[in-house]
Coordinates of N, CA and C in Angstrom, one line a residue:
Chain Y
X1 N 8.9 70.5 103.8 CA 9.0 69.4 102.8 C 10.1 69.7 101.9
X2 N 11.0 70.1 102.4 CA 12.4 70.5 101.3 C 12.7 68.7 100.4
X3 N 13.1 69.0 99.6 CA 13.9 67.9 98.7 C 15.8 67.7 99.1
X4 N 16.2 67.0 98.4 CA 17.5 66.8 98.5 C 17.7 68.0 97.8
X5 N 19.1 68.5 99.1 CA 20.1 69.7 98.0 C 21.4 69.2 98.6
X6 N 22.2 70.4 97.8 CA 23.3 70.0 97.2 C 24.2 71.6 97.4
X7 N 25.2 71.2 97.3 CA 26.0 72.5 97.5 C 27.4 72.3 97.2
X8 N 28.6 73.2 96.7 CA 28.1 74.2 96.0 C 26.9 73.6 94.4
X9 N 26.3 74.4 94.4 CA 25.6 74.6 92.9 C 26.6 74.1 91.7
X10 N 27.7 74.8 92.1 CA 28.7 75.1 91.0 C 30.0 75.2 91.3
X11 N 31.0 74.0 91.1 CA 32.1 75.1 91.7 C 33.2 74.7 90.6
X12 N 34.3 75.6 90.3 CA 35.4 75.5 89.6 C 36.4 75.3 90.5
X13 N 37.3 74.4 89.5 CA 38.8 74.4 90.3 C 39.9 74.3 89.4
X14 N 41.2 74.4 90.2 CA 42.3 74.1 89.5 C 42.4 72.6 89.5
X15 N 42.9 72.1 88.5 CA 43.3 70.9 88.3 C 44.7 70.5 89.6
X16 N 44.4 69.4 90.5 CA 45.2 69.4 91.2 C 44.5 69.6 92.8
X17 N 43.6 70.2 92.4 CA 43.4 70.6 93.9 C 42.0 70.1 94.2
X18 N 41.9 69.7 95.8 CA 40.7 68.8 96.5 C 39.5 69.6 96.4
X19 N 38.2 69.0 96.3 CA 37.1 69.6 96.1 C 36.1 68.5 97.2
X20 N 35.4 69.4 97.9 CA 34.4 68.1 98.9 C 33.0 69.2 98.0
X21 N 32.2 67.7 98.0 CA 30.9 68.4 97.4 C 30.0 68.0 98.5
X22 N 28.7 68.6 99.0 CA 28.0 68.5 100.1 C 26.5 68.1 99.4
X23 N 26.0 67.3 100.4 CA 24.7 66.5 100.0 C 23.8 66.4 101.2
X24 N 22.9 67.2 101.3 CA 21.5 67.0 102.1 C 20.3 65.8 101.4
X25 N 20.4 64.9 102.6 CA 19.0 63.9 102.1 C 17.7 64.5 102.6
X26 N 16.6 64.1 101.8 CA 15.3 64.1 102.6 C 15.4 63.6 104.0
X27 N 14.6 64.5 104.8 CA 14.8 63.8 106.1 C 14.3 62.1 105.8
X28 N 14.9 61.3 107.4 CA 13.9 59.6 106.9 C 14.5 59.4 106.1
X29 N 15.1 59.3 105.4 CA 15.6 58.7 104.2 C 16.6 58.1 104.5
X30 N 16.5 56.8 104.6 CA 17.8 55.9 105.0 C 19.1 55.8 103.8
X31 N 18.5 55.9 102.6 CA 19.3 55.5 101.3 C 19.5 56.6 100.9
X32 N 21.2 56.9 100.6 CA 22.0 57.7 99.7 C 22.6 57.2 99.2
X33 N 22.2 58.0 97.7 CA 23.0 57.4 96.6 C 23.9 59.0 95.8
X34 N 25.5 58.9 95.1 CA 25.9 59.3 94.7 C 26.1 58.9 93.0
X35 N 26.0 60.0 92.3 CA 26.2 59.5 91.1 C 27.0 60.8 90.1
X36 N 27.7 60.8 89.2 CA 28.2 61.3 88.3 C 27.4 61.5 86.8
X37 N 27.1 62.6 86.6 CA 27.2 62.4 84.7 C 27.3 63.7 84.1
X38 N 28.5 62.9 83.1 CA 29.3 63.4 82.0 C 28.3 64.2 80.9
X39 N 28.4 64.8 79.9 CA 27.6 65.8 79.1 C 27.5 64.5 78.2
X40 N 26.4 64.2 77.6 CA 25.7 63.6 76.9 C 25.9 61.9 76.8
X41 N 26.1 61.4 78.6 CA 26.2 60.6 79.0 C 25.3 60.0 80.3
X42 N 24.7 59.0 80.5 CA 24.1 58.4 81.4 C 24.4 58.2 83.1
X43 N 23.7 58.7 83.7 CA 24.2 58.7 84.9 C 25.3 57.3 85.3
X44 N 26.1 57.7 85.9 CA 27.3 56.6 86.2 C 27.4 56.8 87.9
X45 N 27.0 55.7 88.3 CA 26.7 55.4 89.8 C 28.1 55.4 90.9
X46 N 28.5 55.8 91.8 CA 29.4 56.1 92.5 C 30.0 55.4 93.6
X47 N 28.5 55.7 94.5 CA 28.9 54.9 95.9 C 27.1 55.1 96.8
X48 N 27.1 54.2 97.3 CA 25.9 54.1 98.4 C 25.7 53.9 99.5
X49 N 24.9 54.6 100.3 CA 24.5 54.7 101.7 C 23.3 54.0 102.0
X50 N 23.3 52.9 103.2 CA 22.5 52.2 103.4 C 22.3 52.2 104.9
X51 N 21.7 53.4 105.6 CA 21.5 53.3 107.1 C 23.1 53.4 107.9
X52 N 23.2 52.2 108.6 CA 24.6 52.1 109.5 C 25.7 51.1 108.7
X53 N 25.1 50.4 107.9 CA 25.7 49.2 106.9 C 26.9 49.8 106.4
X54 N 28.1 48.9 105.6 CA 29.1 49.5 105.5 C 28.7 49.9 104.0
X55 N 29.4 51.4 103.1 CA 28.9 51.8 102.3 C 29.7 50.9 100.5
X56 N 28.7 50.9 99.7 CA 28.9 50.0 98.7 C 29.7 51.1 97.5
X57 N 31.2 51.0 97.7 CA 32.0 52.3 97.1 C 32.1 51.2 95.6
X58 N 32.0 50.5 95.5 CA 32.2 49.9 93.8 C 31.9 50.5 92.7
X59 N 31.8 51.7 92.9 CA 31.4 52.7 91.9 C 32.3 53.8 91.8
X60 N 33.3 54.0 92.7 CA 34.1 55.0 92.8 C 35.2 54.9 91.8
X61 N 35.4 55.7 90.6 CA 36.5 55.1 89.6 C 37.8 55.0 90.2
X62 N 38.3 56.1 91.3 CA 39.7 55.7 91.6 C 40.1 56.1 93.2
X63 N 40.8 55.6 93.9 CA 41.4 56.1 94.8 C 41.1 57.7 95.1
X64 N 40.9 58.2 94.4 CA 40.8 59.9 94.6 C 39.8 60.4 95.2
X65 N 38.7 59.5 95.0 CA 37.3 59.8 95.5 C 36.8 59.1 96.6
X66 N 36.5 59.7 97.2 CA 35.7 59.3 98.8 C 34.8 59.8 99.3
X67 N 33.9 59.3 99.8 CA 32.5 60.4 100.4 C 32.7 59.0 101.7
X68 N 31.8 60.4 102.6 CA 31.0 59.8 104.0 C 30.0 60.2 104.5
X69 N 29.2 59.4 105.2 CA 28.0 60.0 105.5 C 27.5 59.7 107.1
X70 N 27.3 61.3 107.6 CA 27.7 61.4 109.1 C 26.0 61.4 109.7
X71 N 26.2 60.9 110.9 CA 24.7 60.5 111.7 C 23.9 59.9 110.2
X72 N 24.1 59.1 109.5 CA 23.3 58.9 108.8 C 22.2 59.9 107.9
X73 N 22.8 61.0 108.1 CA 22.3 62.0 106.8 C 23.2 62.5 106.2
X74 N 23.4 64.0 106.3 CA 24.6 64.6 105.7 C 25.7 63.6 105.1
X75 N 26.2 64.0 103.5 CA 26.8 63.2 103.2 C 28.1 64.0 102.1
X76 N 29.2 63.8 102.5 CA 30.4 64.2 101.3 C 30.8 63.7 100.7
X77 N 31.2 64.2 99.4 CA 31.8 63.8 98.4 C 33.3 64.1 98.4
X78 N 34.3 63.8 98.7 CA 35.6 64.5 98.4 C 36.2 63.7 97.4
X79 N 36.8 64.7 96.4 CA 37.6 64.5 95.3 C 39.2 65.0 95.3
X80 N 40.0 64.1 95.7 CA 41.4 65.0 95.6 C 42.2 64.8 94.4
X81 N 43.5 65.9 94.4 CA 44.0 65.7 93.1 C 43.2 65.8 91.8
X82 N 42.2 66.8 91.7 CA 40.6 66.6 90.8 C 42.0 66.6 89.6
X83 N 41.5 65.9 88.4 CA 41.8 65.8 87.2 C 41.0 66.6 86.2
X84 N 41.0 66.9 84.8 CA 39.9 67.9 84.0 C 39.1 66.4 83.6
X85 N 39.3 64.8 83.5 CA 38.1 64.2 83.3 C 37.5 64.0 84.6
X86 N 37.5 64.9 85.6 CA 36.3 65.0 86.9 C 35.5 66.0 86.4
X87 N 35.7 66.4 85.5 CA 34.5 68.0 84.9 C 33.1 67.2 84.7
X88 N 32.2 66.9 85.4 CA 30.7 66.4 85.6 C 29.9 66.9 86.6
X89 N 28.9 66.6 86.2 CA 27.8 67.3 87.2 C 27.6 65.8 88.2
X90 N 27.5 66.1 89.8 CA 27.6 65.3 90.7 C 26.6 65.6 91.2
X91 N 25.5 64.6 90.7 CA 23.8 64.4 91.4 C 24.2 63.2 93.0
X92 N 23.1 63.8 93.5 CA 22.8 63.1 95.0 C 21.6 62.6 95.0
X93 N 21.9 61.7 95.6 CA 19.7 60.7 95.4 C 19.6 60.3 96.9
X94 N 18.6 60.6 97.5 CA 18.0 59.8 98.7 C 16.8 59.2 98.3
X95 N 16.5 57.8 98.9 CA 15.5 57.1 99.3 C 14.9 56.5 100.3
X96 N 14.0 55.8 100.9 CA 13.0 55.1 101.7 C 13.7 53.6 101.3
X97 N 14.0 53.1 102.6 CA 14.2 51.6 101.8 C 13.7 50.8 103.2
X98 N 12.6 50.0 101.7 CA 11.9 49.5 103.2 C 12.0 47.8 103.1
X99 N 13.5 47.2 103.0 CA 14.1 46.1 103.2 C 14.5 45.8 102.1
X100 N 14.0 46.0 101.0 CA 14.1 45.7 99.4 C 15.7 45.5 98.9
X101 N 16.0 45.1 97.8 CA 17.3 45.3 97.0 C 17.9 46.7 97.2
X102 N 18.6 47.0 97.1 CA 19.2 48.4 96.7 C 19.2 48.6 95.4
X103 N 18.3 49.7 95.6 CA 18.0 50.7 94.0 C 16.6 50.4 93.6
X104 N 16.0 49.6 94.7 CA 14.6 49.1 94.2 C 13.6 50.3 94.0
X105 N 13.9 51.0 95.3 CA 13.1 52.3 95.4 C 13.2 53.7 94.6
X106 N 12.3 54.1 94.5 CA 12.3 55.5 94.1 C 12.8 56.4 94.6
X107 N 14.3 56.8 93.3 CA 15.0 57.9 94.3 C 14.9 59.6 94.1
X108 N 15.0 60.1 94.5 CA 14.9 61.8 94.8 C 16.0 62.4 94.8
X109 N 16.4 62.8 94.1 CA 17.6 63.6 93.0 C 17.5 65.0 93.5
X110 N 19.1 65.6 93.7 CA 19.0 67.0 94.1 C 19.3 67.7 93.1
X111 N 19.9 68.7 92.7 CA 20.0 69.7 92.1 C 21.6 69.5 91.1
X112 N 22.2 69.0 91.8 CA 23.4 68.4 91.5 C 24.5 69.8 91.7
X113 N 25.8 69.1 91.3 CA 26.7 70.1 91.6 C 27.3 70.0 90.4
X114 N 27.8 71.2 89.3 CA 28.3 70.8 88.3 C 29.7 71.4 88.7
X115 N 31.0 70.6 88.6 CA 32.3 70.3 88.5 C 33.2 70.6 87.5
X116 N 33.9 72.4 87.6 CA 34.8 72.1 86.1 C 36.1 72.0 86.7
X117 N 36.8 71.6 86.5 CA 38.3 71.5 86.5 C 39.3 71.9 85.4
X118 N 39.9 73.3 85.5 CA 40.1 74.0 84.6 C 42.2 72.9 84.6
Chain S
X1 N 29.7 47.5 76.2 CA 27.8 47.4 75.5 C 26.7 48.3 76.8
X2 N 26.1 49.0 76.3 CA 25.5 50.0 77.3 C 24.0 48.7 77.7
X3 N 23.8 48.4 78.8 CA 22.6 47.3 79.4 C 21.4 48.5 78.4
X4 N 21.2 49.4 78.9 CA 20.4 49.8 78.7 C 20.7 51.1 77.4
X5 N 19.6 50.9 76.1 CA 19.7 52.0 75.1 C 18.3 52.6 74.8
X6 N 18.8 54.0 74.6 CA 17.6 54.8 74.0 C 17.5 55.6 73.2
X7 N 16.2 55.7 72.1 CA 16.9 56.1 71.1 C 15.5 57.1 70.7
X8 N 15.1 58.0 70.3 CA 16.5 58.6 69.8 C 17.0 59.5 70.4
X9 N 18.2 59.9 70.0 CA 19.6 60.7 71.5 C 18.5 62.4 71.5
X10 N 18.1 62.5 70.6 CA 17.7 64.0 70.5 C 16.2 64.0 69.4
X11 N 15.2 65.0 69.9 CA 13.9 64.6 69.1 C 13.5 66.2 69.4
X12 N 13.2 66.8 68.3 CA 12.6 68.2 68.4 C 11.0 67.6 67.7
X13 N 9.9 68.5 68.1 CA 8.5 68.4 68.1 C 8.0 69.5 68.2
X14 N 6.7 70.0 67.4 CA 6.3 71.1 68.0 C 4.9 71.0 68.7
X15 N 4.7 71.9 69.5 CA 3.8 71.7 70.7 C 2.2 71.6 70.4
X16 N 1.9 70.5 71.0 CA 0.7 70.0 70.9 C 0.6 68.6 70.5
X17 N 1.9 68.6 69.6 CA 1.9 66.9 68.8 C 2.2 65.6 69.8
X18 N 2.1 64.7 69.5 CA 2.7 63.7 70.5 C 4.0 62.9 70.3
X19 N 4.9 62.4 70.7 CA 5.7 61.6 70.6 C 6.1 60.4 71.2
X20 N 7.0 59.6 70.6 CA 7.2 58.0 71.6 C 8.8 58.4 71.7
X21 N 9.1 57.9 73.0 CA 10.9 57.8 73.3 C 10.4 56.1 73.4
X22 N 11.9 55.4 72.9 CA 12.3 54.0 73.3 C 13.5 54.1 73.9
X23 N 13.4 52.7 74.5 CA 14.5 52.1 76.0 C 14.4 50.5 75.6
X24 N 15.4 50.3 74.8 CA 15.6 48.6 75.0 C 16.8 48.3 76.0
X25 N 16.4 47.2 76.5 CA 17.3 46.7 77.4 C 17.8 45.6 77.5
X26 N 19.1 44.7 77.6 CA 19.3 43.6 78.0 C 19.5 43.0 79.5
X27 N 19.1 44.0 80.4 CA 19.5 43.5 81.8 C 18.8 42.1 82.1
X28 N 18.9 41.6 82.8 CA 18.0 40.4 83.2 C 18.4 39.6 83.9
X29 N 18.2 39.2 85.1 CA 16.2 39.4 85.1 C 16.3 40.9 85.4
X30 N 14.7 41.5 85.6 CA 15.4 42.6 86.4 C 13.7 42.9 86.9
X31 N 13.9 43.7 87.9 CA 13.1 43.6 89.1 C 12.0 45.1 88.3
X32 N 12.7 46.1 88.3 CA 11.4 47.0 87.8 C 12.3 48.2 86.6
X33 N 11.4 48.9 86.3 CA 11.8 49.8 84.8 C 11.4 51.3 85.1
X34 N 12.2 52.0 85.3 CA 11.5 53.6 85.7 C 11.7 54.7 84.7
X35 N 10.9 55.4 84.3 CA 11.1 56.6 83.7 C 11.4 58.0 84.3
X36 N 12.5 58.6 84.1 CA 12.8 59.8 84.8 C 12.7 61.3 83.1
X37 N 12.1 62.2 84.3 CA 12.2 63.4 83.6 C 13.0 64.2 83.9
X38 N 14.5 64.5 83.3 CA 15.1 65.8 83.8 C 15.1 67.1 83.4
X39 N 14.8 68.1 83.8 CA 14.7 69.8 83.0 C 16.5 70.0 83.1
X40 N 16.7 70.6 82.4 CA 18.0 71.0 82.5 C 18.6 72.3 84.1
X41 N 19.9 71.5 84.0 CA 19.9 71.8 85.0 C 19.4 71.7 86.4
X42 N 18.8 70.3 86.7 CA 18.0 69.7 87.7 C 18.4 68.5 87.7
X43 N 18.1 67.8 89.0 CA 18.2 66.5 89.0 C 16.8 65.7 88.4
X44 N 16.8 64.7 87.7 CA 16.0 63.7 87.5 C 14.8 63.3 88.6
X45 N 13.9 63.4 87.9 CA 11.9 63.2 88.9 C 11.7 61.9 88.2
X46 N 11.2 61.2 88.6 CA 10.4 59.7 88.5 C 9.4 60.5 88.3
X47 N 8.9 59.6 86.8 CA 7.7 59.5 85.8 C 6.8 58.3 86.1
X48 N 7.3 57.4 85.9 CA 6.4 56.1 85.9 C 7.8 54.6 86.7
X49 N 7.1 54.1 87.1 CA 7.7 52.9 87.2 C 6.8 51.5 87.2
X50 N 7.2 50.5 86.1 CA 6.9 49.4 86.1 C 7.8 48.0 86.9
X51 N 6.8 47.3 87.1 CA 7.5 45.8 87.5 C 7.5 45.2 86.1
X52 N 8.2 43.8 86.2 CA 8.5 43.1 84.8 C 7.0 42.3 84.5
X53 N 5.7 42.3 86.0 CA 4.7 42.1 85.1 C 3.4 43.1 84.6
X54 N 4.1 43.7 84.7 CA 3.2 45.0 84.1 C 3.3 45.7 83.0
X55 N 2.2 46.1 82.1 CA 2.2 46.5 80.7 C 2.4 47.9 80.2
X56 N 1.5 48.3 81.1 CA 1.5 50.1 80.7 C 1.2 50.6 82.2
X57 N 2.0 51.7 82.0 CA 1.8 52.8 83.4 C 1.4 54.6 82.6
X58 N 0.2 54.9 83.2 CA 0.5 56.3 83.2 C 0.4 57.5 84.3
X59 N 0.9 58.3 83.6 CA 0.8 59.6 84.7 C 1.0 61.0 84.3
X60 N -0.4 61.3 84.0 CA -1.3 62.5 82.9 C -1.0 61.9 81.9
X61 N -0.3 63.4 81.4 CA -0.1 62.9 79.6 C 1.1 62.2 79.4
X62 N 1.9 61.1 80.4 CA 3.0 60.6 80.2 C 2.3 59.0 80.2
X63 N 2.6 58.2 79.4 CA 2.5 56.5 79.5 C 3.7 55.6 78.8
X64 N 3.6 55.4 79.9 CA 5.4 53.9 79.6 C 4.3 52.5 79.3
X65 N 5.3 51.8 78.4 CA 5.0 50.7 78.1 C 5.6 49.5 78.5
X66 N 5.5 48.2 78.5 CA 6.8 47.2 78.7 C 6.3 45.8 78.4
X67 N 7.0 46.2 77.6 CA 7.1 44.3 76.8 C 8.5 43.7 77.4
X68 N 8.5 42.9 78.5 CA 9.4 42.0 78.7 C 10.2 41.0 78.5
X69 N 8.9 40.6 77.0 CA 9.6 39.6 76.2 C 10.7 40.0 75.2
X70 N 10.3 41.0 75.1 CA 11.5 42.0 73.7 C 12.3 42.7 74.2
X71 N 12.1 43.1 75.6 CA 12.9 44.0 76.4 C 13.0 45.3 75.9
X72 N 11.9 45.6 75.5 CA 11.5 46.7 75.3 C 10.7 48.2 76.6
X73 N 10.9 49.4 75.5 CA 9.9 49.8 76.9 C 10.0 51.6 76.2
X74 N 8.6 51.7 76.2 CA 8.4 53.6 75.3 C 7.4 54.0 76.3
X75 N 8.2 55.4 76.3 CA 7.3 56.8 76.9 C 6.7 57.3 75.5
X76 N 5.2 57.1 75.8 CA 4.2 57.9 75.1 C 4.1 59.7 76.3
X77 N 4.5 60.6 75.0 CA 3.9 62.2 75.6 C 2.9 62.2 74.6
X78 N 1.5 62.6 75.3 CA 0.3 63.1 74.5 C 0.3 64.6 74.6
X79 N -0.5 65.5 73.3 CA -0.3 67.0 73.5 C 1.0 67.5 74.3
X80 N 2.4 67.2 73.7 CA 3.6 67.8 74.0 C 2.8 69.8 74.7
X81 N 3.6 69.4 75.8 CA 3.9 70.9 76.4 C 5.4 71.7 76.0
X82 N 5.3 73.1 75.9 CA 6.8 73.4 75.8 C 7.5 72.9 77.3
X83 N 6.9 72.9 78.5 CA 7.6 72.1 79.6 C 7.9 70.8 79.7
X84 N 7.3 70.0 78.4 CA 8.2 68.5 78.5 C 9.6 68.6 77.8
X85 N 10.2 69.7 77.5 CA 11.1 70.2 77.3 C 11.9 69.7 78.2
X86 N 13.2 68.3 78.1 CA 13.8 67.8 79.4 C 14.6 66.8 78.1
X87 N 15.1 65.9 79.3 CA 16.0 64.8 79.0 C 14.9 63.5 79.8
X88 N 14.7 62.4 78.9 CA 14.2 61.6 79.6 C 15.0 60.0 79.5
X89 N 15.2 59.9 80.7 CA 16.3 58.5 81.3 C 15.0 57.6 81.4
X90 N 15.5 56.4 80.8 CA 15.2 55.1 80.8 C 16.1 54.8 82.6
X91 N 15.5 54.1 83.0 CA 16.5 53.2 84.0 C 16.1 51.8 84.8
X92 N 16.8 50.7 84.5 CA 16.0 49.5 85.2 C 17.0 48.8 86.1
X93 N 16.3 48.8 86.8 CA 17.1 47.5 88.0 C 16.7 46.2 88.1
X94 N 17.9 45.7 87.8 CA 18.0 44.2 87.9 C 17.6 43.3 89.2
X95 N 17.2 42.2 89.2 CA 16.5 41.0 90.5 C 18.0 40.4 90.9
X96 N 19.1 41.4 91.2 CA 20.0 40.4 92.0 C 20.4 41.5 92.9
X97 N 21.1 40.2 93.9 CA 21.7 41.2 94.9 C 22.8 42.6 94.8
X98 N 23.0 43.2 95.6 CA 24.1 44.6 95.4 C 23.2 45.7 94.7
X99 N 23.9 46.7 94.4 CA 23.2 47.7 93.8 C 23.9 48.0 92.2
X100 N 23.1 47.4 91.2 CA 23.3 47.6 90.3 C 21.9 48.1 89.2
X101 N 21.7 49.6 89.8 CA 20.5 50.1 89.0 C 21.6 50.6 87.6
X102 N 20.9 50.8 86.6 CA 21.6 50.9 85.3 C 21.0 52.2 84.5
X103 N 21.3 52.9 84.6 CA 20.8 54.3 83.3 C 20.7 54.6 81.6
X104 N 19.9 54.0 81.2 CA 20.3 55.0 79.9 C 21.0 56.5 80.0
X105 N 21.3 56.8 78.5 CA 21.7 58.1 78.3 C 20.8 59.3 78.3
X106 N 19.3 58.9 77.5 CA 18.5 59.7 78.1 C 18.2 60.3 76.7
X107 N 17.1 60.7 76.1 CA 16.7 60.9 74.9 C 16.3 62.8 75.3
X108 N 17.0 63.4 74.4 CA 16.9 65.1 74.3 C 15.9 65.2 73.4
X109 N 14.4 65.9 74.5 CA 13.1 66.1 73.7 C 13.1 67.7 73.4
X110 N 13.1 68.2 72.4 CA 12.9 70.0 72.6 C 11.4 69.8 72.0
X111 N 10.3 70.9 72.8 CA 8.8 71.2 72.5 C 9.0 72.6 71.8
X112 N 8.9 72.5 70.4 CA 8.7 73.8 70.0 C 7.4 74.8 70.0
X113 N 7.7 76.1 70.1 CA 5.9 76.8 69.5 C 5.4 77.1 68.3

């Protein structure tokens, strides 16, 4: 019965250079969701995974960022060119979605990855 | 303008007492209202979730409230534990299409002894 994880835990980098962050869903879990948040800021939504559907990136602030999500589980986050305002902790959510809106369901948050960019 | 606000950003208590966090919101319409508990360093757990016709939700010593006419909405903690020690996110999703769930910032509870 594992939960959503995440990996690295933690990683530093130089400013300038690519970072992929890795995301395990609950098995069954058709819905991934990516999200960002900043130190004494509200989660800020990214990009979403909906089964085979094409993914809802209108959350991604810039060209820099891209994730994909392969066989419909495993899912990456890649950040190139990281900048020091990418310094956030990058939480991963899976859900059950059983036809509803997106976001309707109850999501299941991993451990997150916290991002410095020195 | 943040859809969703909570206030207050930071609340120290000592243990045993009870407290209320608030979440007003302007989203609308919006389909349901959930309460998340985060421990530091953890991702965020679902507390309670209401629809917009429902009043009160609990779960133990945690109870959310929701007045939809005021767009309002409070986490009651009864007998504070030093483990309600977290960040607690407001977050409600709106009755339209796409995915636009919305987060508060999330109110900093410390449980003292």
């Amino acid at each position: 019965g594992a939960g959503v994880s995440q990996s690295p835990s933690n990683k530093v980098t130089e400013k300038g250079k690519d970072v992929e962050l890795r995301c395990d869903p609950i098995s069954g879990h058709t819905a991934l969701y990516w999200y960002r948040q900043s130190l004494g800021q509200g989660l800020e939504f990214l990009i979403y995974f909906q089964g085979n559907s094409a993914p809802d990136k209108s959350g991604l602030p810039s060209d820099r960022f891209s994730a994909e999500r392969t066989g419909g589980s495993v899912s990456t986050l890649t950040i190139q060119r990281t900048q020091q305002e990418d310094s956030a902790v990058y939480l991963c959510a899976s859900s059950i979605n059983r036809g509803g809106l997106a976001g309707q369901e109850t999501q299941y948050f991993g451990p997150g990855t916290r991002l410095l960019v020195l | 303008k943040n859809q969703v606000e909570q206030s207050p950003q930071s609340l120290i208590i000592l243990e045993g007492k009870n407290c209320t966090l608030q979440c007003n919101y302007t989203v609308s319409p919006f389909s349901n209202l959930r309460w998340y508990k985060q421990d530091t360093g953890r991702g965020p757990v679902s507390l309670t979730i209401m629809t917009f016709s429902e009043n009160t939700k609990s779960n133990g010593r945690y109870t959310a409230t929701l007045d939809a006419d005021t767009k309002q909405s409070s986490l009651h903690i009864t007998a504070s534990q030093l483990s309600d020690s977290a960040s607690y996110i407001c977050v409600v999703s709106p009755n339209t299409g796409g995915f636009k769930t919305i987060f508060g910032a999330g109110t900093r509870l410390f449980v003292k002894a």
